[in-house]
Amino acid sequence: HDGATTADEFEETSSNGTVTQPVTTTAVDMTFSVYLKRKTGTGNIDITADGTTWVTQTISDTAWTRCVVTQTAVAGTSNPGIRIVTSGDEVYAWGGQYE
């Protein structure tokens, strides 16, 4: 995180809320990374590179955590993204990258 104040805030109002971005891909290994910081709550925060396999992240409420997952992309469209598992939890996200 570069110190900018341009992070997005995500709040979960039900369980397993997700935000993803469809990307046209071939079946190759792709990496999704994003900086996350917990605003409220203690439930699981997951990320995915392929849109189907979610990996739980350990994130801080006091410091930015770079979260990274590498998975084989779905041929056609993959959906990298973030999932907040517990209703009422909130996270900040910044610098998402898919490569």
mmCIF file of C-alpha atoms in Angstrom:
data_model
loop_
_atom_site.group_PDB
_atom_site.id
_atom_site.type_symbol
_atom_site.label_atom_id
_atom_site.label_comp_id
_atom_site.label_asym_id
_atom_site.label_seq_id
_atom_site.Cartn_x
_atom_site.Cartn_y
_atom_site.Cartn_z
ATOM 1 C CA HIS A 1 0.000 0.000 0.000
ATOM 2 C CA ASP A 2 1.429 3.375 -0.955
ATOM 3 C CA GLY A 3 -0.261 5.547 1.704
ATOM 4 C CA ALA A 4 -2.943 6.866 -0.666
ATOM 5 C CA THR A 5 -6.480 7.245 0.664
ATOM 6 C CA THR A 6 -8.137 5.615 -2.335
ATOM 7 C CA ALA A 7 -9.138 2.216 -0.912
ATOM 8 C CA ASP A 8 -12.593 0.771 -1.507
ATOM 9 C CA GLU A 9 -14.741 -0.217 1.456
ATOM 10 C CA PHE A 10 -16.782 -3.413 1.342
ATOM 11 C CA GLU A 11 -19.530 -4.189 3.873
ATOM 12 C CA GLU A 12 -21.319 -7.523 4.057
ATOM 13 C CA THR A 13 -25.073 -7.332 4.670
ATOM 14 C CA SER A 14 -25.702 -11.091 4.386
ATOM 15 C CA SER A 15 -23.423 -14.115 4.443
ATOM 16 C CA ASN A 16 -20.872 -14.897 1.709
ATOM 17 C CA GLY A 17 -21.090 -11.586 -0.140
ATOM 18 C CA THR A 18 -18.686 -11.376 -3.057
ATOM 19 C CA VAL A 19 -17.224 -8.839 -5.413
ATOM 20 C CA THR A 20 -15.644 -10.259 -8.565
ATOM 21 C CA GLN A 21 -14.473 -9.041 -11.953
ATOM 22 C CA PRO A 22 -15.001 -11.262 -15.011
ATOM 23 C CA VAL A 23 -11.822 -11.609 -17.081
ATOM 24 C CA THR A 24 -11.383 -13.523 -20.346
ATOM 25 C CA THR A 25 -8.629 -16.092 -19.809
ATOM 26 C CA THR A 26 -7.171 -19.377 -20.970
ATOM 27 C CA ALA A 27 -6.512 -22.337 -18.652
ATOM 28 C CA VAL A 28 -3.150 -21.113 -17.324
ATOM 29 C CA ASP A 29 -1.958 -20.235 -13.826
ATOM 30 C CA MET A 30 -3.080 -16.722 -12.880
ATOM 31 C CA THR A 31 -2.362 -14.733 -9.736
ATOM 32 C CA PHE A 32 -4.788 -12.375 -7.993
ATOM 33 C CA SER A 33 -3.382 -10.051 -5.356
ATOM 34 C CA VAL A 34 -4.963 -7.281 -3.321
ATOM 35 C CA TYR A 35 -4.160 -5.303 -0.188
ATOM 36 C CA LEU A 36 -6.797 -5.828 2.517
ATOM 37 C CA LYS A 37 -7.371 -4.251 5.915
ATOM 38 C CA ARG A 38 -10.206 -5.215 8.264
ATOM 39 C CA LYS A 39 -12.536 -2.393 9.337
ATOM 40 C CA THR A 40 -14.911 -4.422 11.531
ATOM 41 C CA GLY A 41 -15.667 -8.036 12.391
ATOM 42 C CA THR A 42 -13.746 -11.260 12.826
ATOM 43 C CA GLY A 43 -15.200 -13.602 10.159
ATOM 44 C CA ASN A 44 -13.319 -15.147 7.257
ATOM 45 C CA ILE A 45 -12.236 -13.024 4.320
ATOM 46 C CA ASP A 46 -11.516 -15.091 1.205
ATOM 47 C CA ILE A 47 -9.993 -14.359 -2.203
ATOM 48 C CA THR A 48 -10.032 -16.253 -5.489
ATOM 49 C CA ALA A 49 -8.183 -16.110 -8.789
ATOM 50 C CA ASP A 50 -10.459 -18.508 -10.672
ATOM 51 C CA GLY A 51 -13.850 -17.502 -9.245
ATOM 52 C CA THR A 52 -14.649 -20.939 -7.842
ATOM 53 C CA THR A 53 -11.945 -21.875 -5.316
ATOM 54 C CA TRP A 54 -11.851 -19.533 -2.307
ATOM 55 C CA VAL A 55 -8.807 -19.218 -0.014
ATOM 56 C CA THR A 56 -9.189 -17.725 3.481
ATOM 57 C CA GLN A 57 -6.840 -14.834 4.250
ATOM 58 C CA THR A 58 -5.487 -13.673 7.607
ATOM 59 C CA ILE A 59 -5.781 -9.898 7.618
ATOM 60 C CA SER A 60 -5.122 -7.212 10.200
ATOM 61 C CA ASP A 61 -7.316 -4.424 11.500
ATOM 62 C CA THR A 62 -4.273 -2.200 12.093
ATOM 63 C CA ALA A 63 -2.080 -2.734 9.032
ATOM 64 C CA TRP A 64 -2.489 -3.453 5.313
ATOM 65 C CA THR A 65 -2.010 -7.114 4.372
ATOM 66 C CA ARG A 66 -1.020 -8.133 0.839
ATOM 67 C CA CYS A 67 -3.132 -11.167 -0.012
ATOM 68 C CA VAL A 68 -2.099 -13.392 -2.934
ATOM 69 C CA VAL A 69 -3.535 -16.517 -4.526
ATOM 70 C CA THR A 70 -2.414 -18.377 -7.662
ATOM 71 C CA GLN A 71 -4.824 -20.781 -9.344
ATOM 72 C CA THR A 72 -5.425 -22.255 -12.784
ATOM 73 C CA ALA A 73 -7.802 -19.905 -14.574
ATOM 74 C CA VAL A 74 -11.034 -21.113 -16.095
ATOM 75 C CA ALA A 75 -10.778 -21.235 -19.897
ATOM 76 C CA GLY A 76 -13.177 -18.585 -21.139
ATOM 77 C CA THR A 77 -13.993 -16.407 -18.130
ATOM 78 C CA SER A 78 -12.403 -16.357 -14.693
ATOM 79 C CA ASN A 79 -13.749 -14.221 -11.861
ATOM 80 C CA PRO A 80 -11.022 -13.065 -9.469
ATOM 81 C CA GLY A 81 -12.388 -11.445 -6.352
ATOM 82 C CA ILE A 82 -13.042 -11.073 -2.639
ATOM 83 C CA ARG A 83 -15.641 -12.772 -0.411
ATOM 84 C CA ILE A 84 -16.717 -11.582 3.044
ATOM 85 C CA VAL A 85 -18.166 -14.612 4.821
ATOM 86 C CA THR A 86 -19.858 -13.042 7.870
ATOM 87 C CA SER A 87 -22.744 -10.562 7.767
ATOM 88 C CA GLY A 88 -21.775 -7.193 9.263
ATOM 89 C CA ASP A 89 -18.040 -7.548 8.607
ATOM 90 C CA GLU A 90 -16.292 -4.779 6.665
ATOM 91 C CA VAL A 91 -12.941 -4.600 4.882
ATOM 92 C CA TYR A 92 -10.946 -2.056 2.942
ATOM 93 C CA ALA A 93 -9.433 -3.203 -0.366
ATOM 94 C CA TRP A 94 -6.755 -1.493 -2.445
ATOM 95 C CA GLY A 95 -4.570 -2.275 -5.444
ATOM 96 C CA GLY A 96 -6.226 -5.401 -6.826
ATOM 97 C CA GLN A 97 -4.176 -6.990 -9.607
ATOM 98 C CA TYR A 98 -4.710 -10.038 -11.834
ATOM 99 C CA GLU A 99 -1.818 -11.416 -13.860
#
